[in-house]
Short mmCIF file of C-alpha atoms in Angstrom, two decimals:
data_model
loop_
_atom_site.label_atom_id
_atom_site.label_comp_id
_atom_site.label_asym_id
_atom_site.label_seq_id
_atom_site.Cartn_x
_atom_site.Cartn_y
_atom_site.Cartn_z
CA MET A 1 -145.40 -13.72 99.32
CA GLY A 2 -147.63 -10.72 99.72
CA GLY A 3 -146.18 -7.69 97.94
CA PHE A 4 -142.54 -8.54 98.55
CA ASN A 5 -140.31 -8.31 95.49
CA PHE A 6 -137.04 -10.16 96.19
CA ASP A 7 -135.35 -9.10 92.95
CA GLN A 8 -135.98 -5.45 93.73
CA PHE A 9 -134.75 -6.02 97.30
CA PHE A 10 -131.59 -7.71 95.99
CA ASP A 11 -130.94 -4.96 93.43
CA ASP A 12 -131.32 -2.37 96.18
CA LEU A 13 -128.73 -4.24 98.23
CA LYS A 14 -126.30 -4.16 95.29
CA THR A 15 -126.80 -0.42 94.93
CA GLY A 16 -126.31 -0.10 98.68
CA ILE A 17 -122.96 -1.88 98.43
CA THR A 18 -121.73 0.60 95.82
CA ASP A 19 -122.82 3.50 98.04
CA LEU A 20 -121.10 1.93 101.06
CA ALA A 21 -117.90 1.48 99.11
CA LYS A 22 -118.04 5.09 97.87
CA ASN A 23 -118.35 6.37 101.42
CA ASP A 24 -116.11 3.94 103.30
CA VAL A 25 -113.26 3.09 100.91
CA PRO A 26 -113.43 5.47 97.93
CA GLU A 27 -109.78 4.75 97.07
CA PHE A 28 -110.67 1.06 96.56
CA LEU A 29 -114.13 1.59 95.13
CA ARG A 30 -113.96 -1.06 92.42
CA GLU A 31 -112.34 -3.79 94.55
CA ALA A 32 -114.64 -3.14 97.51
CA THR A 33 -117.72 -3.10 95.29
CA ASP A 34 -116.69 -6.33 93.58
CA ASP A 35 -115.96 -8.07 96.92
CA GLY A 36 -119.22 -6.85 98.40
CA LYS A 37 -121.25 -8.01 95.42
CA GLU A 38 -119.47 -11.38 95.40
CA PHE A 39 -120.33 -11.85 99.08
CA LEU A 40 -123.90 -10.78 98.46
CA GLY A 41 -124.12 -13.19 95.52
CA SER A 42 -122.95 -16.07 97.69
CA MET A 43 -125.81 -15.29 100.11
CA ARG A 44 -128.50 -14.95 97.44
CA ASN A 45 -130.22 -18.32 97.92
CA ASP A 46 -130.23 -18.01 101.69
CA LEU A 47 -131.54 -14.46 101.52
CA LEU A 48 -134.24 -15.52 99.09
CA ASP A 49 -135.52 -18.08 101.63
CA TRP A 50 -135.09 -15.94 104.71
CA THR A 51 -136.66 -12.76 103.33
CA GLN A 52 -139.64 -14.77 102.16
CA GLN A 53 -139.98 -16.40 105.58
CA LEU A 54 -139.64 -12.98 107.23
CA ALA A 55 -142.33 -11.54 104.99
CA ASP A 56 -144.58 -14.53 105.74
CA GLY A 57 -144.11 -14.12 109.49
CA GLN A 58 -142.33 -17.46 109.87
CA LEU A 59 -139.19 -15.70 111.08
CA SER A 60 -138.95 -12.78 113.48
CA LYS A 61 -136.70 -9.81 112.69
CA ASP A 62 -134.39 -10.96 115.48
CA GLU A 63 -134.14 -14.45 114.00
CA PHE A 64 -133.55 -13.02 110.52
CA GLU A 65 -130.73 -10.86 111.89
CA PHE A 66 -129.21 -13.88 113.66
CA LEU A 67 -129.22 -15.87 110.42
CA VAL A 68 -127.71 -13.11 108.29
CA LYS A 69 -124.90 -12.64 110.82
CA GLY A 70 -124.46 -16.41 110.94
CA ARG A 71 -124.13 -16.43 107.15
CA LYS A 72 -121.35 -13.89 107.45
CA ASP A 73 -119.57 -16.15 109.96
CA LEU A 74 -120.02 -19.09 107.60
CA ALA A 75 -118.47 -17.02 104.78
CA LYS A 76 -115.41 -16.53 107.01
CA MET A 77 -115.18 -20.28 107.50
CA GLU A 78 -115.45 -20.82 103.74
CA ALA A 79 -112.64 -18.31 103.18
CA LEU A 80 -110.48 -20.14 105.73
CA THR A 81 -111.09 -23.45 103.94
CA GLN A 82 -109.99 -21.84 100.68
CA ALA A 83 -106.91 -20.42 102.40
CA GLY A 84 -106.08 -23.91 103.67
CA ALA A 85 -106.40 -25.34 100.17
CA THR A 86 -104.04 -22.67 98.86
CA VAL A 87 -101.46 -23.44 101.57
CA VAL A 88 -101.60 -27.13 100.61
CA LYS A 89 -101.06 -26.31 96.91
CA VAL A 90 -98.18 -23.91 97.67
CA ASN A 91 -96.65 -26.56 99.94
CA GLN A 92 -96.87 -29.16 97.18
CA LEU A 93 -95.31 -26.80 94.63
CA LYS A 94 -92.45 -25.83 96.92
CA SER A 95 -91.81 -29.48 97.83
CA SER A 96 -91.57 -30.25 94.11
CA VAL A 97 -89.12 -27.37 93.62
CA VAL A 98 -87.00 -28.62 96.54
CA SER A 99 -86.96 -32.14 95.01
CA LEU A 100 -86.00 -30.67 91.64
CA ILE A 101 -83.12 -28.75 93.20
CA ILE A 102 -81.86 -31.82 95.08
CA ASP A 103 -82.06 -34.00 91.95
CA SER A 104 -80.21 -31.34 89.93
CA ALA A 105 -77.58 -31.00 92.66
CA ARG A 106 -76.96 -34.76 92.61
CA GLN A 107 -76.17 -34.57 88.91
CA ILE A 108 -73.67 -31.78 89.56
CA GLY A 109 -72.04 -33.76 92.35
CA SER A 110 -71.71 -36.99 90.39
CA MET B 1 -66.84 -7.00 75.94
CA PRO B 2 -63.42 -7.77 77.52
CA ARG B 3 -62.89 -11.41 78.34
CA ILE B 4 -62.83 -12.24 82.03
CA GLN B 5 -59.44 -13.55 82.92
CA VAL B 6 -60.38 -15.35 86.07
CA SER B 7 -61.86 -18.34 84.24
CA SER B 8 -58.55 -19.53 82.78
CA PRO B 9 -56.77 -20.56 86.00
CA VAL B 10 -59.91 -22.34 87.16
CA ARG B 11 -60.05 -24.41 84.00
CA ALA B 12 -56.38 -25.17 84.35
CA LEU B 13 -56.73 -26.72 87.77
CA PRO B 14 -58.85 -29.89 88.18
CA VAL B 15 -59.01 -29.26 91.93
CA ALA B 16 -60.57 -25.88 91.30
CA ARG B 17 -63.18 -27.46 88.95
CA VAL B 18 -64.25 -29.84 91.71
CA SER B 19 -64.51 -26.90 94.06
CA CYS B 20 -66.84 -25.12 91.66
CA ARG B 21 -69.07 -28.19 91.62
CA HIS B 22 -69.07 -28.22 95.36
CA VAL B 23 -69.90 -24.53 95.52
CA ALA B 24 -72.79 -25.03 93.09
CA LEU B 25 -73.95 -28.00 95.13
CA LEU B 26 -73.80 -25.98 98.31
CA ILE B 27 -75.71 -23.10 96.72
CA LEU B 28 -78.44 -25.42 95.44
CA CYS B 29 -78.71 -27.17 98.78
CA GLY B 30 -78.87 -23.77 100.46
CA VAL B 31 -81.67 -22.66 98.17
CA GLY B 32 -83.45 -25.94 98.85
CA LEU B 33 -83.11 -25.48 102.59
CA VAL B 34 -84.38 -21.90 102.40
CA LEU B 35 -87.37 -23.02 100.33
CA ALA B 36 -88.07 -25.86 102.74
CA ALA B 37 -87.91 -23.45 105.66
CA CYS B 38 -90.34 -21.11 103.90
CA LEU B 39 -92.98 -23.79 103.43
CA PRO B 40 -96.20 -22.69 105.10
CA SER B 41 -96.72 -24.86 108.14
CA MET B 42 -99.75 -27.10 108.21
CA ALA B 43 -100.59 -29.97 110.50
CA PRO B 44 -101.01 -33.25 108.63
CA PHE B 45 -104.35 -34.99 108.21
CA ASP B 46 -105.58 -36.33 111.53
CA PRO B 47 -108.31 -39.01 111.58
CA VAL B 48 -109.10 -38.12 115.20
CA SER B 49 -109.88 -34.53 114.19
CA LEU B 50 -112.08 -35.76 111.36
CA GLU B 51 -113.97 -38.17 113.61
CA MET B 52 -114.42 -35.47 116.24
CA ALA B 53 -115.95 -33.06 113.72
CA GLN B 54 -118.23 -35.69 112.19
CA THR B 55 -119.48 -36.95 115.56
CA LEU B 56 -120.08 -33.48 116.98
CA LYS B 57 -121.89 -32.47 113.80
CA LYS B 58 -124.39 -35.32 114.29
CA GLU B 59 -124.88 -34.52 117.99
CA SER B 60 -125.33 -30.83 117.23
CA MET B 61 -127.92 -31.48 114.53
CA THR B 62 -129.88 -33.67 116.96
CA LEU B 63 -129.70 -31.04 119.69
CA ILE B 64 -130.76 -28.15 117.44
CA GLY B 65 -133.68 -30.29 116.31
CA LYS B 66 -134.84 -30.42 119.95
CA ALA B 67 -134.73 -26.67 120.38
CA THR B 68 -138.47 -26.33 119.85
CA ASP B 69 -138.46 -27.13 123.57
CA PRO B 70 -137.29 -24.70 126.25
CA PRO B 71 -133.57 -25.17 126.94
CA ASN B 72 -134.01 -26.29 130.55
CA LEU B 73 -135.28 -29.66 129.23
CA HIS B 74 -131.96 -30.27 127.47
CA MET B 75 -129.37 -28.67 129.75
CA ASP B 76 -127.21 -31.79 129.98
CA ALA B 77 -127.05 -32.15 126.19
CA ILE B 78 -126.33 -28.42 125.75
CA THR B 79 -123.51 -28.58 128.30
CA GLN B 80 -122.11 -31.70 126.63
CA VAL B 81 -122.02 -30.09 123.19
CA GLN B 82 -120.45 -26.90 124.57
CA LYS B 83 -117.80 -28.99 126.35
CA LYS B 84 -117.06 -30.99 123.20
CA LEU B 85 -116.72 -27.76 121.20
CA GLN B 86 -114.15 -26.51 123.70
CA ASP B 87 -112.39 -29.90 123.75
CA ALA B 88 -112.13 -29.88 119.95
CA LEU B 89 -110.70 -26.35 119.99
CA ASN B 90 -108.17 -27.32 122.67
CA TYR B 91 -107.19 -30.45 120.74
CA GLU B 92 -106.57 -28.54 117.51
CA ALA B 93 -104.74 -25.71 119.29
CA ALA B 94 -102.43 -28.17 121.07
CA LYS B 95 -101.01 -29.64 117.87
CA VAL B 96 -97.26 -29.15 117.54
CA THR B 97 -97.44 -28.28 113.85
CA PRO B 98 -99.22 -24.96 113.37
CA ASN B 99 -102.88 -25.51 112.74
CA GLU B 100 -104.17 -21.96 112.62
CA ILE B 101 -106.89 -22.43 110.02
CA ALA B 102 -108.63 -25.29 111.85
CA VAL B 103 -108.28 -23.46 115.17
CA ARG B 104 -109.89 -20.32 113.75
CA GLN B 105 -112.73 -22.37 112.25
CA TRP B 106 -113.47 -24.11 115.56
CA LYS B 107 -113.38 -20.71 117.30
CA LEU B 108 -115.92 -19.29 114.84
CA LEU B 109 -118.18 -22.31 115.24
CA GLY B 110 -118.14 -22.35 119.03
CA ASP B 111 -117.91 -18.65 119.91
CA PRO B 112 -121.04 -17.69 121.92
CA GLY B 113 -120.60 -14.11 120.71
CA ARG B 114 -121.02 -15.14 117.08
CA ASN B 115 -123.94 -16.63 115.20
CA LEU B 116 -123.15 -20.27 114.54
CA LEU B 117 -123.41 -23.19 116.98
CA GLY B 118 -121.98 -21.46 120.06
CA GLY B 119 -124.07 -18.36 119.40
CA PHE B 120 -127.23 -20.37 118.85
CA LEU B 121 -126.81 -22.32 122.10
CA LYS B 122 -126.27 -19.07 124.01
CA LYS B 123 -129.32 -17.45 122.39
CA TRP B 124 -131.46 -20.48 123.24
CA GLN B 125 -130.28 -20.51 126.85
CA ASP B 126 -130.55 -16.73 127.33
CA GLU B 127 -134.05 -16.45 125.89
CA LYS B 128 -135.26 -19.59 127.72
CA VAL B 129 -137.92 -20.45 125.13
CA GLY B 130 -138.38 -23.00 122.39
CA ARG B 131 -137.65 -21.82 118.86
CA SER B 132 -139.79 -22.05 115.74
CA PRO B 133 -139.22 -25.01 113.38
CA THR B 134 -138.51 -22.62 110.49
CA PHE B 135 -135.77 -20.85 112.42
CA LEU B 136 -134.28 -24.16 113.53
CA THR B 137 -134.23 -25.54 109.99
CA ASN B 138 -132.22 -22.50 108.93
CA VAL B 139 -129.86 -22.71 111.91
CA LYS B 140 -129.28 -26.41 111.21
CA SER B 141 -128.40 -25.61 107.62
CA LEU B 142 -125.88 -22.94 108.65
CA VAL B 143 -124.28 -25.04 111.39
CA SER B 144 -124.17 -28.14 109.18
CA ARG B 145 -122.36 -26.19 106.46
CA ALA B 146 -119.98 -24.75 109.07
CA PHE B 147 -119.07 -28.29 110.20
CA ASP B 148 -118.61 -29.26 106.55
CA GLU B 149 -116.02 -26.51 106.19
CA ILE B 150 -114.06 -27.92 109.15
CA ILE B 151 -114.34 -31.43 107.72
CA GLN B 152 -113.14 -30.21 104.31
CA THR B 153 -110.22 -28.38 105.91
CA GLU B 154 -109.16 -31.63 107.61
CA ASN B 155 -109.69 -33.75 104.50
CA GLN B 156 -107.55 -31.49 102.31
CA LYS B 157 -104.55 -31.64 104.66
CA PRO B 158 -101.58 -33.70 103.46
CA LYS B 159 -102.04 -37.35 104.32
CA GLN B 160 -98.38 -37.75 105.32
CA PRO B 161 -96.40 -35.36 107.54
#
């Protein structure tokens, strides 16, 4: 890839996230920076491919933008899946607690 | 600490002891009912939903693969996929048990204003040209992973209501 340094590009993005957090949510600087870097980290492999393809002229800027925004939408779907898994686990735990209470109550009543 | 006097009469009366048991039983049942009522709602696993997602994923991958052509050559297939996306959303939204997570995922996937399947189909139709194979490979990867999230959401639902 002619002259394009992905690692430098990625490091610049990380610095950019810290600056964004400082300006946008200074009261939650650490949390916002951590969340932003985690999101960026989850995109690293995709960005590595797409930036290389952009630099090589295989992708237009418009297509690159479409993909990055699509990756953000995919991240939302991933977060929803995780939320669903959490709901299932909480449901299972609460069902177990309810069963425990009912079993204990039976012993009191007998 | 002064001894509480109330306990003596209760011990003295067997009827009162039974009442205490009943009160404890009622309290425990009450707590159980409150906990049960607080359970987050989630629709149970639905094989129809799973099949719908898997089938539409295959059809979508095939259609995206044809997007090197201008969209007017595939209008029927585009319309079919858009209709099936809407049908899937309607099906999930109509479930009696709240199904918010799956509904939100289908909305993200099919929304023409976003950048997954719905957004790609709109872009292809609006721009009226075939897309590059590199771009399509990337779009397929994103859309495929988006379908996988929906499939995983369905698979992790409780198997019994």
